[in-house]
Every structure is written in C-alpha cells, then in structure tokens.
Coordinates of C-alpha atoms in Angstrom, one line a residue:
M1 CA 0.0 0.0 0.0
D2 CA 1.3 3.5 -0.9
F3 CA 0.9 5.4 2.4
S4 CA 2.3 8.6 0.8
Q5 CA -0.9 8.7 -1.3
V6 CA -3.0 8.2 1.8
L7 CA -1.2 11.0 3.6
A8 CA -1.6 13.3 0.6
E9 CA -5.3 12.7 0.5
K10 CA -5.8 13.4 4.2
T11 CA -3.4 16.4 4.5
G12 CA -6.4 18.9 4.8
T13 CA -8.0 16.8 7.6
I14 CA -4.7 16.5 9.4
L15 CA -4.1 20.3 9.2
D16 CA -7.6 21.1 10.5
K17 CA -7.3 18.6 13.4
W18 CA -3.8 19.8 14.2
I19 CA -4.7 23.5 14.3
L20 CA -7.7 22.7 16.6
A21 CA -5.4 20.7 18.9
V22 CA -2.9 23.6 19.0
R23 CA -5.5 26.2 19.9
K24 CA -7.0 24.0 22.6
D25 CA -3.5 23.2 24.2
R26 CA -2.9 25.5 27.1
R27 CA 0.9 24.8 26.8
I28 CA 1.0 26.8 23.5
E29 CA -0.2 30.2 24.7
S30 CA 1.6 32.0 21.9
A31 CA -0.9 30.7 19.4
D32 CA -3.9 32.3 21.2
D33 CA -3.8 35.5 19.3
L34 CA -2.7 34.1 15.9
S35 CA -5.0 33.7 12.9
Y36 CA -5.6 30.3 11.2
T37 CA -3.1 31.1 8.5
A38 CA -0.5 32.2 11.0
V39 CA -0.8 29.0 13.1
K40 CA -0.7 26.9 10.0
D41 CA 2.5 28.6 8.7
H42 CA 4.8 26.1 6.9
I43 CA 3.3 22.9 8.3
P44 CA 1.6 22.2 4.9
D45 CA 5.0 22.2 3.4
V46 CA 6.3 19.9 6.0
L47 CA 3.4 17.5 5.3
K48 CA 4.0 17.8 1.5
A49 CA 7.7 17.0 2.1
M50 CA 6.6 14.0 4.2
V51 CA 4.5 12.7 1.4
T52 CA 7.5 13.0 -1.0
V53 CA 9.8 11.1 1.4
L54 CA 7.2 8.4 2.1
S55 CA 7.0 7.7 -1.6
K56 CA 8.9 4.5 -2.3
S57 CA 10.6 6.1 -5.3
Q58 CA 11.9 9.2 -3.5
E59 CA 13.0 8.0 0.0
N60 CA 16.2 10.1 0.0
E61 CA 14.6 13.4 -0.9
I62 CA 14.8 15.5 2.4
Q63 CA 15.7 19.0 1.1
S64 CA 12.1 20.0 1.1
I65 CA 11.8 19.0 4.8
V66 CA 14.9 21.0 5.6
T67 CA 13.6 24.1 3.8
A68 CA 10.1 24.0 5.3
S69 CA 11.3 23.4 8.8
F70 CA 13.9 26.2 8.7
Q71 CA 11.2 28.6 7.6
H72 CA 8.8 27.4 10.3
G73 CA 11.4 27.9 13.0
A74 CA 12.2 31.4 11.9
I75 CA 8.6 32.4 11.7
R76 CA 7.9 31.0 15.2
A77 CA 10.8 33.0 16.6
E78 CA 9.3 36.2 15.1
Q79 CA 5.8 35.2 16.5
G80 CA 7.2 35.0 20.1
F81 CA 7.0 31.2 20.6
D82 CA 9.3 29.6 23.0
P83 CA 11.1 26.2 22.3
A84 CA 8.7 24.2 24.5
E85 CA 5.7 25.5 22.5
I86 CA 7.4 24.5 19.2
A87 CA 8.2 21.0 20.6
R88 CA 4.6 20.7 21.7
E89 CA 3.4 21.7 18.3
Y90 CA 5.3 18.8 16.7
H91 CA 4.2 16.4 19.3
L92 CA 0.6 17.2 18.5
L93 CA 1.4 16.9 14.8
R94 CA 2.8 13.4 15.3
T95 CA -0.3 12.4 17.3
V96 CA -2.7 13.8 14.8
I97 CA -1.0 12.2 11.8
F98 CA -1.0 8.7 13.3
D99 CA -4.6 9.1 14.6
T100 CA -5.8 10.1 11.1
I101 CA -4.1 7.4 9.1
Q102 CA -4.4 4.7 11.8
S103 CA -7.1 2.7 10.0
D104 CA -5.2 2.9 6.7
L105 CA -2.0 1.7 8.4
L106 CA -3.7 -1.3 9.8
G107 CA -4.7 -2.3 6.3
G108 CA -1.1 -2.7 5.2
T109 CA 1.4 -5.5 5.8
P110 CA 3.6 -5.5 8.9
V111 CA 6.6 -4.5 6.8
E112 CA 4.7 -1.6 5.3
I113 CA 3.4 -0.4 8.6
I114 CA 6.9 -0.5 10.3
R115 CA 8.5 1.2 7.3
S116 CA 5.9 4.0 7.2
M117 CA 5.9 4.6 11.0
R118 CA 9.7 4.7 11.1
L119 CA 9.8 7.1 8.1
I120 CA 7.2 9.4 9.6
D121 CA 9.0 9.5 13.0
A122 CA 12.4 10.1 11.3
I123 CA 10.9 12.9 9.1
L124 CA 9.3 14.6 12.2
D125 CA 12.5 14.3 14.2
E126 CA 14.5 15.9 11.3
A127 CA 11.9 18.6 11.0
I128 CA 12.1 19.4 14.7
A129 CA 15.9 19.5 14.6
R130 CA 16.0 21.8 11.6
C131 CA 13.2 24.0 13.1
F132 CA 15.1 24.5 16.4
K133 CA 18.3 25.3 14.5
S134 CA 16.7 28.1 12.6
Y135 CA 14.9 29.2 15.7
V136 CA 18.1 29.7 17.6
E137 CA 19.8 31.3 14.7
E138 CA 17.0 33.8 14.4
R139 CA 17.1 34.6 18.1
L140 CA 20.9 35.1 18.0
R141 CA 20.5 37.4 15.0
E142 CA 17.9 39.5 17.0
L143 CA 20.2 39.5 20.0
Q144 CA 23.1 40.9 17.9
Q145 CA 20.8 43.6 16.7
L146 CA 19.9 44.5 20.2
Q147 CA 23.5 44.7 21.3
S148 CA 24.4 46.9 18.3
S149 CA 21.5 49.2 19.1
L150 CA 22.5 49.4 22.8
A151 CA 26.1 50.2 21.9
L152 CA 25.0 53.1 19.6
H153 CA 22.7 54.4 22.4
N154 CA 25.6 54.2 24.9
E155 CA 27.9 56.2 22.6
E156 CA 25.1 58.8 22.1
L157 CA 24.5 59.0 25.9
T158 CA 28.3 59.6 26.5
R159 CA 28.1 62.5 24.0
L160 CA 24.9 63.7 25.5
I161 CA 26.2 64.1 29.0
S162 CA 29.1 66.3 27.8
A163 CA 26.8 68.3 25.5
N164 CA 25.2 71.7 26.3
Q165 CA 22.4 71.6 28.8
E166 CA 20.1 73.1 26.2
Y167 CA 20.1 69.9 24.2
L168 CA 20.2 67.5 27.1
S169 CA 16.5 67.0 27.7
Q170 CA 15.6 66.7 24.1
L171 CA 18.3 64.1 23.3
A172 CA 17.6 62.1 26.4
H173 CA 13.9 61.9 25.5
E174 CA 14.9 60.6 22.0
L175 CA 17.0 57.8 23.7
K176 CA 14.5 56.8 26.3
H177 CA 11.8 55.3 24.1
P178 CA 14.0 53.0 22.0
L179 CA 15.9 51.9 25.1
T180 CA 12.6 51.0 26.8
S181 CA 11.8 48.9 23.7
I182 CA 15.2 47.2 23.7
I183 CA 14.9 46.3 27.4
G184 CA 11.3 45.0 27.1
Y185 CA 12.2 42.8 24.1
S186 CA 15.4 41.5 25.8
D187 CA 13.4 40.7 28.9
L188 CA 10.9 38.6 26.8
F189 CA 13.8 36.9 25.1
L190 CA 15.4 36.1 28.4
R191 CA 12.2 34.5 29.8
Q192 CA 12.0 32.4 26.6
Q193 CA 15.6 31.2 26.7
R194 CA 15.4 30.3 30.4
R195 CA 12.8 27.7 29.6
K196 CA 14.9 26.3 26.8
T197 CA 16.8 23.4 28.5
K198 CA 17.8 21.2 25.6
I199 CA 19.6 23.6 23.3
T200 CA 23.4 23.2 23.6
D201 CA 24.2 26.9 23.4
N202 CA 21.6 27.9 25.9
Y203 CA 24.0 29.2 28.6
T204 CA 26.0 31.3 26.0
N205 CA 22.7 32.9 24.9
L206 CA 21.7 33.7 28.5
E207 CA 25.0 35.3 29.2
H208 CA 24.6 37.6 26.1
I209 CA 21.0 38.4 26.9
E210 CA 21.7 39.2 30.6
R211 CA 24.5 41.6 29.5
V212 CA 22.1 43.4 27.2
L213 CA 19.5 43.7 29.9
R214 CA 22.0 44.8 32.6
N215 CA 23.5 47.5 30.4
G216 CA 20.2 48.6 29.0
R217 CA 18.6 49.0 32.4
Q218 CA 21.6 50.9 33.7
L219 CA 21.5 53.2 30.7
L220 CA 17.7 53.8 31.0
H221 CA 18.1 54.5 34.7
L222 CA 20.7 57.1 34.0
I223 CA 18.6 58.7 31.3
N224 CA 15.6 58.9 33.6
D225 CA 17.7 60.6 36.3
V226 CA 19.1 63.0 33.8
L227 CA 15.6 63.9 32.6
E228 CA 14.4 64.4 36.2
L229 CA 17.3 66.7 37.0
S230 CA 16.9 68.6 33.8
R231 CA 13.1 69.1 34.4
Y232 CA 13.8 70.5 37.9
D233 CA 16.6 72.9 36.7
A234 CA 14.3 74.1 33.9
G235 CA 11.4 74.7 36.4
Q236 CA 9.2 72.2 34.7
I237 CA 8.2 70.1 37.7
K238 CA 4.8 71.1 39.0
L239 CA 3.4 70.0 42.3
H240 CA 0.1 68.1 42.5
L241 CA -1.0 68.2 46.1
A242 CA -3.4 65.6 47.4
P243 CA -4.3 63.9 50.7
T244 CA -1.6 61.3 51.2
D245 CA -1.2 58.3 53.5
V246 CA 2.5 58.4 54.1
Q247 CA 2.7 55.1 55.9
E248 CA 1.1 53.3 53.0
L249 CA 3.4 55.1 50.6
I250 CA 6.5 54.0 52.5
N251 CA 5.2 50.4 52.8
N252 CA 4.6 50.3 49.0
V253 CA 8.1 51.5 48.3
C254 CA 9.6 49.0 50.7
E255 CA 7.6 46.2 49.1
M256 CA 8.9 47.3 45.6
L257 CA 12.5 47.3 46.8
E258 CA 12.4 44.2 48.9
P259 CA 13.9 41.9 46.2
L260 CA 17.0 44.2 46.1
A261 CA 17.4 44.0 49.8
A262 CA 16.8 40.2 49.9
G263 CA 19.4 39.7 47.2
K264 CA 22.0 41.1 49.6
N265 CA 20.5 39.5 52.7
L266 CA 19.7 42.9 54.2
K267 CA 17.1 43.3 56.9
V268 CA 14.6 46.1 56.3
V269 CA 12.8 47.6 59.3
V270 CA 9.9 50.0 58.9
D271 CA 8.9 52.1 61.9
C272 CA 5.9 54.2 61.0
D273 CA 3.7 54.0 64.1
R274 CA 4.1 57.7 64.8
A275 CA 3.7 58.7 61.1
P276 CA 1.0 61.2 60.3
K277 CA -2.2 59.4 59.2
E278 CA -2.9 61.7 56.3
L279 CA -1.4 65.0 55.1
I280 CA -1.4 67.2 52.0
T281 CA 1.6 66.7 49.8
D282 CA 2.6 65.6 46.3
P283 CA 2.5 61.8 46.6
F284 CA 4.5 61.1 43.4
Q285 CA 7.4 63.4 44.4
C286 CA 7.3 62.2 47.9
Q287 CA 7.5 58.6 46.6
Q288 CA 10.5 59.6 44.4
I289 CA 12.3 60.9 47.5
V290 CA 11.7 57.8 49.6
T291 CA 12.5 55.4 46.7
N292 CA 15.9 57.2 46.0
L293 CA 16.8 57.2 49.7
I294 CA 16.0 53.6 50.4
S295 CA 17.5 52.3 47.1
N296 CA 20.6 54.3 47.8
A297 CA 20.9 52.8 51.3
I298 CA 20.6 49.3 49.8
R299 CA 23.1 50.0 47.1
Y300 CA 25.8 51.1 49.6
T301 CA 25.1 48.5 52.3
E302 CA 26.7 45.0 52.0
S303 CA 25.4 43.6 55.3
G304 CA 23.3 44.6 58.2
T305 CA 20.0 46.6 58.4
I306 CA 18.1 49.3 56.7
I307 CA 15.8 51.3 59.0
I308 CA 13.0 53.5 57.7
M309 CA 11.4 55.8 60.3
C310 CA 8.6 58.2 59.9
Q311 CA 7.1 60.4 62.6
I312 CA 5.5 63.7 63.5
L313 CA 8.1 66.0 65.1
D314 CA 5.7 68.7 66.4
N315 CA 2.6 70.6 65.2
Q316 CA 4.6 72.2 62.4
R317 CA 6.9 69.4 61.1
W318 CA 7.1 65.7 60.2
A319 CA 10.1 63.7 59.1
I320 CA 11.3 60.6 57.2
A321 CA 14.7 59.1 58.2
V322 CA 16.5 56.3 56.3
S323 CA 19.4 54.7 58.2
D324 CA 21.8 52.1 56.9
T325 CA 24.9 50.1 58.1
G326 CA 26.8 50.8 54.9
I327 CA 30.2 52.2 53.9
G328 CA 29.4 55.7 55.3
I329 CA 30.5 59.0 53.9
A330 CA 33.7 60.8 54.8
P331 CA 33.3 64.3 56.3
E332 CA 35.1 65.9 53.4
N333 CA 32.6 64.4 51.0
Q334 CA 29.4 65.2 52.9
A335 CA 29.2 68.7 51.5
Q336 CA 29.3 67.4 47.9
I337 CA 27.0 64.4 48.3
F338 CA 24.0 66.3 46.8
E339 CA 25.9 67.6 43.8
P340 CA 25.1 65.9 40.4
Y341 CA 27.4 63.1 39.3
F342 CA 29.2 63.0 42.6
R343 CA 29.6 59.4 43.8
V344 CA 30.9 58.0 47.1
S345 CA 34.0 55.9 46.8
A346 CA 34.5 52.7 48.7
S347 CA 37.9 51.5 49.9
D348 CA 38.1 48.6 47.5
R349 CA 36.6 50.3 44.4
P350 CA 36.3 53.9 42.9
Y351 CA 32.5 53.8 42.9
L352 CA 29.7 51.3 42.5
P353 CA 29.1 50.4 38.9
D354 CA 25.3 50.9 39.0
S355 CA 25.5 54.3 40.6
T356 CA 24.7 57.4 38.4
G357 CA 25.6 60.0 40.9
L358 CA 22.2 61.7 40.4
G359 CA 19.9 60.1 43.0
L360 CA 20.7 62.3 45.9
A361 CA 20.9 65.4 43.7
I362 CA 17.3 64.7 42.6
V363 CA 16.3 64.1 46.3
S364 CA 17.7 67.4 47.4
R365 CA 15.9 69.3 44.7
L366 CA 12.6 67.6 45.3
V367 CA 12.9 68.2 49.0
K368 CA 13.5 71.9 48.3
L369 CA 10.5 71.9 46.0
L370 CA 8.3 70.5 48.8
E371 CA 9.7 73.3 51.1
G372 CA 11.6 70.8 53.3
E373 CA 15.2 70.3 54.3
I374 CA 17.5 67.2 54.3
K375 CA 20.1 66.4 56.9
L376 CA 22.9 63.8 56.9
V377 CA 24.7 62.1 59.7
S378 CA 27.4 59.6 58.6
E379 CA 30.5 57.8 59.7
V380 CA 32.8 55.9 57.5
G381 CA 32.5 52.1 58.1
V382 CA 29.5 52.6 60.3
G383 CA 26.7 53.9 58.1
S384 CA 24.6 56.9 57.2
T385 CA 21.2 58.4 58.2
F386 CA 19.4 60.7 55.8
T387 CA 16.6 62.7 57.5
V388 CA 14.1 64.7 55.4
I389 CA 12.0 67.2 57.4
F390 CA 8.8 68.6 55.8
P391 CA 6.4 71.3 57.0
Y392 CA 3.2 69.7 58.3
K393 CA 1.0 72.0 56.2

C-alpha cells in the first residue's frame, strides 16, 4: 500500500485537526492571538515533504523537509513562541498524523506499517531539529541587533552628558523610548531562553541576553535621572498636592525594593507607628524621594540593616529618616553628596558600577520643591542616616 498517497489525500484533515489541537492546548499560549493562517504557517510544506519522502521512489529526498522546517522555526521565533511550545506543536502533529491514518496503516502489511511509521518518525525528528536550529539562529540574530543598538545608544549618551544643557533633555527623550523597547524585548527573550533546557548553546545565549538587559537598564536608569534633574533645573516640575497616606506610601516603596534587599540578605525595618495618618503633599514626588533614599541605602550596604522611620516632630513638622549600616560618607565628601554626578568611593573600588551620581541630587531638589530640608549624619564604616523634614502644612 502507498501510504504517501493516503497522507496526501488526508493532509487537509490533518491540518484542521492539528490547528484545533494547538488552539486547545494551554501549553501553547503564543498561538492564542494568531490567525488560522499564522498558526498553519509552513506545516503544509512539512506534510508535503513528508508525502515525498514516504514515496517508495523518493526516500532520500529530504531537502524540502529542511527548507520547510527552517522557515517554520524562523517564523515561530518572530511570533514569540518559546522552544517548549514548538516542541509541543510537533508532538501534536505526530499524534494527529497517526490518529488520522491509523485505519489505513492497519490495512497494510507489517513490513509496510513498520516502514511507514519509522519514516514518519524520522521525518518529524528531522523537522524538529531543523526547526530548532533556525529558531536559535533567528534569536541570536535578534540579540546581535539589540547589542548593536545598545552600543549606539551608549555612545550617544556619552556624548549627550558632555553636551550643552540646552540639548540634554531633548536628546535624552529621544534615547528613552528605543531603550525601553530594547529592554522590554530583551526581557521577553530572556524568559523564553530560560525555559529552553535542551539547546546546547543555551548558557551562552543567556550570558549575552543578561548583558544586554543589565547595560540597557543601567542606561535607561541614567537617562531617567538626567531627565528628572533637567526638568527641575528648567522649572518644569509642577506639584500636584493631594491627601496622602505616608505610611502606606512607604510600605509600597519597601515592598517594591524588597527583592533588592533580599538579594543582599539585608534586613529592612519599617517604623511608621508615629507617622501622620494623612497629610497634603505631592504623593509622586514624595515617593520619588523615599525610593531614592532607600535604594541608595541598599546599594551602599553590604550587610546589616536598613531602617526607615517616619514620625511627627511637632505641630509644624514631620520627618522621614532612612538609616543604613553601609560604607558611610567621609566628612570631606558630605558637602558634595547632593551635587550631580558625585559618587561616594568605597575603599576597594572607585564607585559602585550601578550608581549614576544623580539620585541624591534629585532628592535634594525635590525636598526643596516641597519646602523641606534634608540632613545627613554619617560615619565611614558605620553607616549613614538621611533625614528629610517637611512642614506639616
């Protein structure tokens, strides 16, 4: 019996059943938003090639399988599939093929059945291997593009910082949006690659992707800080006063930064029992101040505790204090700590690589905008306490 002819006649049925199975399978989420045609992709070509190979007269013809599978892998990479989803696709295809032609297979001789099943399995295995190869190549190509883009943006930022203040804000804005796109796309790529456990170059890919993400986030963080400082110096920051629950605001910031502290095994203590229940301030700018102070404390503390305290001082004032057990700040540096681009040096390194030197400069300006004052008490090797005092009304 010529099973290639049977497969050719039932290709349409196999495709319909396979697409239905893919759409129902919750382990292939990437197909949820795709059209019938997009899901089908090059699978008809794979089946057509299978028919050719199954033909007794053309058993050695596999180039059509190679071509169809390569195209399928590249398309799936562009569509955002991860390797596990592609493997699941082919598993479903194998199941549907055998279910559809089962009755015809049983009508053949044992030799014909074994030959056909072996060929179908071999063809699908070859298709999977070629598909994954093209998938990885496509992903590496995209990664190279991301790295090139990031390198260009990094060069532009270096020029930007040394340029005239007049052009600083405009150029930083132009850099911010593509960088956000780069980081978001790299993050998606990273999640996909982390689930790919059977590709030999997986760890190399992860190393490259993590480098893109790390540098991209660092660059975007710097641009955001530059923009914030630029807006203040240009008088473009407007206050939006509203009733604010300061205790809830501090708790939200601590929850957001908890992973950073946990990554360094730092204990974070929040004492807000004497905090004002509700007051009128700009909640966004207040959150910016608290976030910068706490993240700064975590950044410069290798072990120990971060303490955040909020309390009413008297009828006229309230305060937030952030204390750490970090490297501390030398007396000769304490007058410069709120200047842009000034960074505290540790004994074993010139400065922390993820520090921009803008966080405290932004804090001091926002505190001034909110008619407050900031005080610093610090000792090298012991730690620092930043206290921000605001008028109650």
